C-alpha atoms as one frame of an Amber mdcrd trajectory, in Angstrom:
protein
  64.339 -50.652  41.669  62.413 -47.358  41.179  59.018 -49.049  40.734  56.097
 -48.746  43.058  55.606 -51.663  45.412  51.896 -51.913  44.672  52.493 -51.791
  40.981  55.098 -54.120  39.412  55.045 -52.263  36.233  56.073 -48.975  37.929
  52.615 -47.521  37.286  50.934 -45.618  40.061  47.293 -44.448  39.833  47.850
 -42.147  42.812  46.933 -38.557  41.662  45.148 -39.519  38.323  42.216 -37.331
  38.253  39.914 -40.128  37.146  40.918 -42.499  39.823  40.814 -39.834  42.593
  37.410 -38.966  41.730  36.487 -42.757  42.045  37.741 -42.888  45.403  35.774
 -39.921  46.614  32.675 -41.243  45.187  33.475 -44.791  46.921  34.037 -42.962
  50.102  30.510 -41.269  49.617  28.745 -44.479  49.065  28.526 -43.794  45.199
  28.480 -46.730  43.071  28.594 -46.419  39.127  25.580 -47.560  37.400  25.419
 -49.913  34.390  23.779 -47.790  31.437  22.269 -49.498  28.510  20.932 -48.336
  25.007  17.450 -48.208  26.526  18.597 -45.776  28.841  19.904 -43.193  26.318
  16.578 -43.232  24.449  13.952 -40.043  24.484  12.030 -39.819  27.594   8.236
 -39.991  27.341   7.999 -36.236  28.092  10.340 -35.708  24.996   8.318 -37.763
  22.892   5.053 -35.977  23.823   6.305 -32.829  22.120   4.335 -31.097  19.334
   5.644 -32.088  15.707   8.347 -30.096  14.503   6.563 -28.466  11.815   4.220
 -26.957  14.683   6.969 -25.486  16.419   8.621 -24.103  13.418   5.077 -22.467
  12.560   5.029 -20.665  15.872   8.381 -19.341  15.526   7.936 -17.892  12.164
   4.274 -16.379  13.443   6.022 -15.241  16.613   8.759 -13.432  14.730   6.391
 -11.791  12.373   4.386 -10.705  15.144   7.256  -9.119  17.117   8.745  -7.447
  13.855   5.305  -5.986  13.300   5.134  -4.752  16.707   8.461  -3.164  16.483
   7.056  -1.340  13.332   4.341  -0.009  15.290   6.274   0.830  17.995   8.546
   3.081  15.866   5.260   4.697  14.137   4.077   5.439  17.704   7.455   7.025
  18.838   7.867   8.792  15.416   4.399  10.524  15.185   3.994  10.378  11.399
   0.152  11.163  11.470   0.725  14.228  14.030   3.415  15.442  11.300   1.320
  14.940   8.464  -1.798  16.585  10.115   0.310  19.673  11.319   1.895  20.221
   7.937  -1.693  19.725   6.303  -3.345  22.308   8.742  -0.382  24.750   7.870
  -0.569  24.422   4.349  -4.416  24.962   4.227  -4.059  28.094   6.350  -4.986
  30.418   3.305  -7.781  28.493   2.250 -10.137  31.141   3.390  -8.666  33.591
   0.941  -8.543  31.125  -2.179 -11.961  30.051  -1.315 -13.027  33.786  -1.741
 -11.287  34.135  -4.873 -13.414  31.062  -6.437 -16.532  32.312  -4.978 -16.064
  35.588  -6.834 -15.524  33.522 -10.258 -18.027  32.073 -12.560 -16.599  29.233
 -14.608 -17.749  27.802 -17.834 -16.246  25.117 -19.980 -16.449  24.701 -23.843
 -14.921  22.525 -26.370 -12.492  23.472 -29.442 -14.416  22.712 -32.956 -17.364
  21.984 -31.019 -18.848  24.192 -28.544 -17.586  27.836 -28.831 -17.155  30.121
 -25.482 -18.543  30.624 -23.120 -19.837  27.274 -23.404 -21.758  25.413 -20.516
 -21.674  27.130 -17.090 -20.566  24.965 -14.291 -22.173  24.912 -10.859 -20.653
  25.454  -7.328 -20.091  22.215  -5.416 -20.029  22.371  -1.873 -20.227  18.650
  -0.945 -17.538  17.266   1.458 -14.436  15.561   0.026 -14.104  12.226   0.810
 -10.650  11.128   2.113  -9.421   7.429   2.649  -8.075   8.144   6.161  -7.911
   5.073   8.281  -8.922   7.025  11.465 -12.099   8.518   9.976 -10.505  12.055
   9.666  -9.888  12.261  13.267  -7.926  15.449  14.105  -8.158  16.996  10.975
  -8.888  20.540  10.547 -12.520  21.219   9.165 -13.020  23.654   6.219 -15.781
  24.813   3.897 -15.190  23.022   0.441 -15.764  24.922  -2.696 -15.229  23.530
  -6.430 -17.023  24.194  -9.833 -18.711  20.946 -11.413 -20.508  20.092 -14.480
 -22.303  16.679 -14.351 -24.566  15.186 -17.128 -24.567  18.138 -19.658 -21.372
  17.234 -21.417 -22.516  15.262 -24.538 -22.195  17.958 -26.858 -18.568  18.633
 -25.660 -17.335  15.262 -26.914 -17.967  13.223 -30.112 -19.178   9.612 -30.011
 -16.329   7.295 -29.484 -15.574   5.006 -32.250 -12.883   2.490 -31.214 -10.514
   1.226 -33.808  -9.641  -2.297 -33.902  -7.640  -4.338 -34.200  -4.410  -2.617
 -33.043  -5.946   0.833 -33.184  -4.387   3.861 -31.403  -6.436   6.667 -29.519
  -6.874   9.040 -32.247  -9.829  10.642 -30.837  -9.194  13.406 -28.581 -10.946
  16.473 -26.847  -9.540  20.028 -26.206 -11.313  21.808 -23.411 -11.332  25.342
 -22.750 -12.100  26.781 -19.222 -13.346  30.510 -19.371 -13.391  32.407 -16.060
 -15.181  35.603 -14.943 -13.477  36.820 -11.824 -14.982  39.724 -10.071 -12.893
  41.426  -7.493 -14.487  41.878  -4.039 -13.676  45.498  -4.289 -15.570  45.780
  -7.400 -18.661  43.938  -6.497 -20.431  47.022  -5.086 -18.860  49.304  -7.947
 -19.970  49.814 -11.666 -18.966  46.997 -14.042 -17.083  49.518 -16.239 -15.077
  50.978 -13.222 -11.614  50.045 -12.052 -11.128  46.844 -10.765 -14.109  45.393
 -13.028 -14.724  41.899 -14.045 -11.940  39.941 -15.580 -12.318  37.544 -18.264
  -9.750  34.447 -18.463  -9.450  31.559 -20.963  -7.476  28.473 -20.271  -7.068
  25.508 -22.909  -6.101  22.144 -21.930  -3.625  19.802 -23.887  -5.673  17.316
 -26.089  -6.953  14.784 -24.076  -7.679  11.292 -25.183 -11.391  10.044 -25.240
 -10.220   6.541 -24.819  -7.126   4.568 -24.276  -5.813   0.920 -25.152  -3.445
  -1.072 -22.710  -1.726  -4.292 -24.059  -1.008  -6.696 -21.086  -0.466 -10.181
 -21.159  -3.405 -12.579 -21.057  -4.367 -14.522 -18.257  -3.559 -18.281 -18.464
  -4.216 -21.227 -19.232  -6.712 -20.705 -22.211  -5.743 -16.914 -22.753  -8.327
 -16.842 -25.508 -11.194 -17.252 -23.151  -9.896 -15.555 -20.037  -8.900 -12.377
 -21.871 -12.545 -11.209 -22.833 -14.218 -13.309 -19.678 -12.135 -12.190 -16.852
  -9.777  -9.235 -18.129 -12.637  -8.026 -20.091 -10.143  -7.119 -23.112  -9.560
  -8.254 -26.745  -7.518 -11.165 -27.264  -5.135 -10.273 -30.291  -1.652 -11.810
 -31.206  -1.320 -13.692 -27.717  -1.886 -10.564 -25.859  -4.979  -8.749 -24.241
  -5.829  -5.409 -25.382  -7.713  -3.631 -22.280  -9.843  -0.496 -23.297 -10.942
   2.347 -20.977 -12.900   5.322 -22.077 -12.826   9.040 -20.508 -14.984   9.484
 -17.065 -13.590  12.746 -15.435 -11.787  15.871 -16.198 -10.594  17.800 -13.343
  -8.131  20.559 -13.215  -6.574  22.920 -10.633  -6.258  26.798 -11.317  -4.610
  29.745  -9.846  -5.474  33.483  -9.554  -2.723  35.993 -10.778  -3.068  38.580
  -7.990  -1.052  41.143 -10.388  -3.910  40.937 -13.169  -6.689  38.969 -11.583
  -6.564  36.419 -14.479  -7.123  32.571 -13.947  -4.632  30.003 -15.416  -3.950
  26.217 -15.164  -1.706  25.592 -12.266   1.176  22.705 -13.348   2.706  20.949
 -10.410   5.609  19.177 -12.461   7.629  20.234 -15.551   4.844  18.324 -17.562
   2.824  21.136 -19.076  -0.209  18.895 -18.560   0.285  18.212 -14.843  -2.443
  20.302 -13.885  -5.033  17.573 -12.883  -6.520  16.977  -9.275  -5.006  13.518
  -8.648  -1.414  13.120  -7.677  -1.406   9.315  -8.612  -3.193   8.475 -11.623
  -2.084   5.571 -13.821   0.321   6.898 -16.721   1.054  10.452 -15.302   1.062
  12.038 -12.241  -1.485  14.924 -12.009  -3.150  13.647 -15.002  -6.243  15.791
 -15.528  -8.275  12.976 -16.965  -9.498   9.505 -15.563 -10.794   6.574 -17.304
 -13.020   3.836 -16.645 -13.110   0.252 -18.333 -14.808  -0.668 -21.254 -16.328
  -4.215 -21.709 -16.702  -5.380 -25.225 -19.353  -8.073 -26.086 -17.618 -11.039
 -27.328 -19.116 -13.653 -29.495 -17.313 -17.289 -30.224 -17.691 -18.655 -33.740
 -18.115 -22.553 -33.221 -17.145 -23.259 -36.525 -13.825 -21.207 -36.622 -13.130
 -20.961 -32.821 -12.472 -17.151 -33.426 -13.671 -14.414 -31.139 -15.827 -11.776
 -32.217 -15.926  -8.426 -30.400 -18.380  -5.226 -30.369 -18.087  -2.131 -28.386
 -20.871  -0.490 -26.901 -21.709   2.918 -28.227 -20.173   5.631 -26.184 -21.602
   9.136 -25.940 -19.587  10.483 -23.053 -22.873  12.031 -21.781 -21.924  11.183
 -18.234 -18.314  12.665 -18.179 -17.795  15.017 -15.022 -15.748  18.204 -15.243
 -14.439  19.684 -12.369 -12.528  22.774 -11.564 -10.403  23.277  -8.138  -8.285
  26.000  -6.690  -4.735  25.078  -6.421  -4.903  25.891  -2.485  -8.094  23.505
  -2.454  -7.656  21.258   1.085  -8.137  18.198  -0.976  -5.135  18.673  -3.079
  -3.207  19.912  -0.029  -4.087  16.386   1.550  -2.704  14.787  -1.687   0.595
  16.709  -1.170   0.878  16.018   2.826   0.129  12.121   2.189   1.983  11.597
  -1.074  -1.385  11.002  -2.797  -2.886   8.416  -0.678  -5.356  10.751   1.203
  -4.534   8.433   4.053  -2.694  10.343   7.100  -1.860   7.116   8.900  -2.348
   5.780  12.151  -2.120   8.102  15.238   0.858   7.723  17.890  -1.592   6.287
  20.805  -3.524   3.814  18.455   0.030   2.797  17.177   1.200   2.277  20.750
  -1.681   0.103  21.769  -1.281  -2.080  18.590   2.494  -2.511  19.359   1.773
  -3.749  22.765  -0.918  -6.044  21.953   0.893  -7.746  19.048   4.091  -7.830
  21.482   2.114  -9.793  24.234   0.600 -12.019  21.368   4.015 -12.658  20.015
   5.454 -13.658  23.340   2.803 -15.998  24.311   3.369 -17.787  21.011   7.079
 -17.940  21.677   6.693 -19.728  24.898   5.989 -23.064  23.190   9.221 -23.000
  21.055  11.233 -21.531  23.762  10.254 -24.597  26.155  11.006 -27.009  23.262
  14.336 -25.770  22.788  14.744 -25.780  26.545  14.017 -29.217  27.076  16.073
 -30.351  23.830  19.028 -28.674  25.480  18.446 -30.270  28.716  17.818 -33.698
  27.212  20.954 -33.389  25.106  23.157 -32.461  28.176  21.556 -35.493  30.133
  22.380 -37.808  27.521  25.800 -36.614  27.320  26.197 -36.979  30.894  24.892
 -40.429  30.558  27.262 -41.606  28.034  30.146 -40.202  29.850  29.090 -42.338
  33.088  28.547 -45.311  30.678  32.278 -45.037  29.558  33.350 -44.750  33.218
  31.545 -47.691  34.366  32.884 -49.866  31.322  36.499 -48.668  31.991  36.287
 -49.398  35.612  34.896 -52.939  35.021
């Protein structure tokens, strides 16, 4: 009593989802297949996929290209070059006035305790300035450069450099005095002794080291050989001492309109920050620049020690330059944070972004197809496994 007449145990399969599905499939003529382990293996198309490292490499390259494309896209939208060029154009709008001030001045240079004033007169230099702009100065305003320069006649201003070794400090300095004679335009046609006549100014720098010594880690392995051979230094106490000597002195000056006197123009709180280069090793706006000195080294085969000898340095080739503090070259440094590169234009950045985007998407096709094939194969295997279990249960 209470049991189904077709099922002596009282259990009825009627209404069971799995059994109902089988009845429907039988009515449609579907018969479950017997799945074996062979049918669950990778297909030939799956086995023909490239190695995994190739796919990973293409993914990394594609992501890098797409990220770089996004960067150039933002650059094209931001218009950084156009902003820098606009700022630079505005900053040099008064260059004509400052250039006239420079043109009405005669500069000379002397050295304390060596060459008394007025010293050696400097020549006007109107050669174009050299920028490091990646677009070849495209869109930059033209200007007539003017600076004062002294080349090849500076030997009398400096002593011969004698490097102190080992472990010596740069105890040889030079103190340079710039002498300026300014003749206002209003006095050019008047008598020299009248009102507004020539004004004489004197500007003295802080002591400038004639050479420097930098202690760095020696290259390994074999530091005793690589320090003099590759780094061109002196190997002492496990470290490599690299020496540089003075090559250029450049200062920027400003004319005081109240008394028509010239003075060194400092850019920071450092009293010696009146140089012409915004980014110089050791200090911003350092007036001095240096070049590497390569000492001659000789190895003693008996003791294995290195002996060093520095070349005689007379500093005859030191260049001395005077620029106006409103010089377009200095204004360009301020606009580009010392790089003299105004960056890529919006149009070029847009084209670069599109090209990188297309290449990145093309490289992403193969990894995307591989991922899709893996996903489809995973679903197919899962489905086959469910059908295999269903067939076994029915049997």
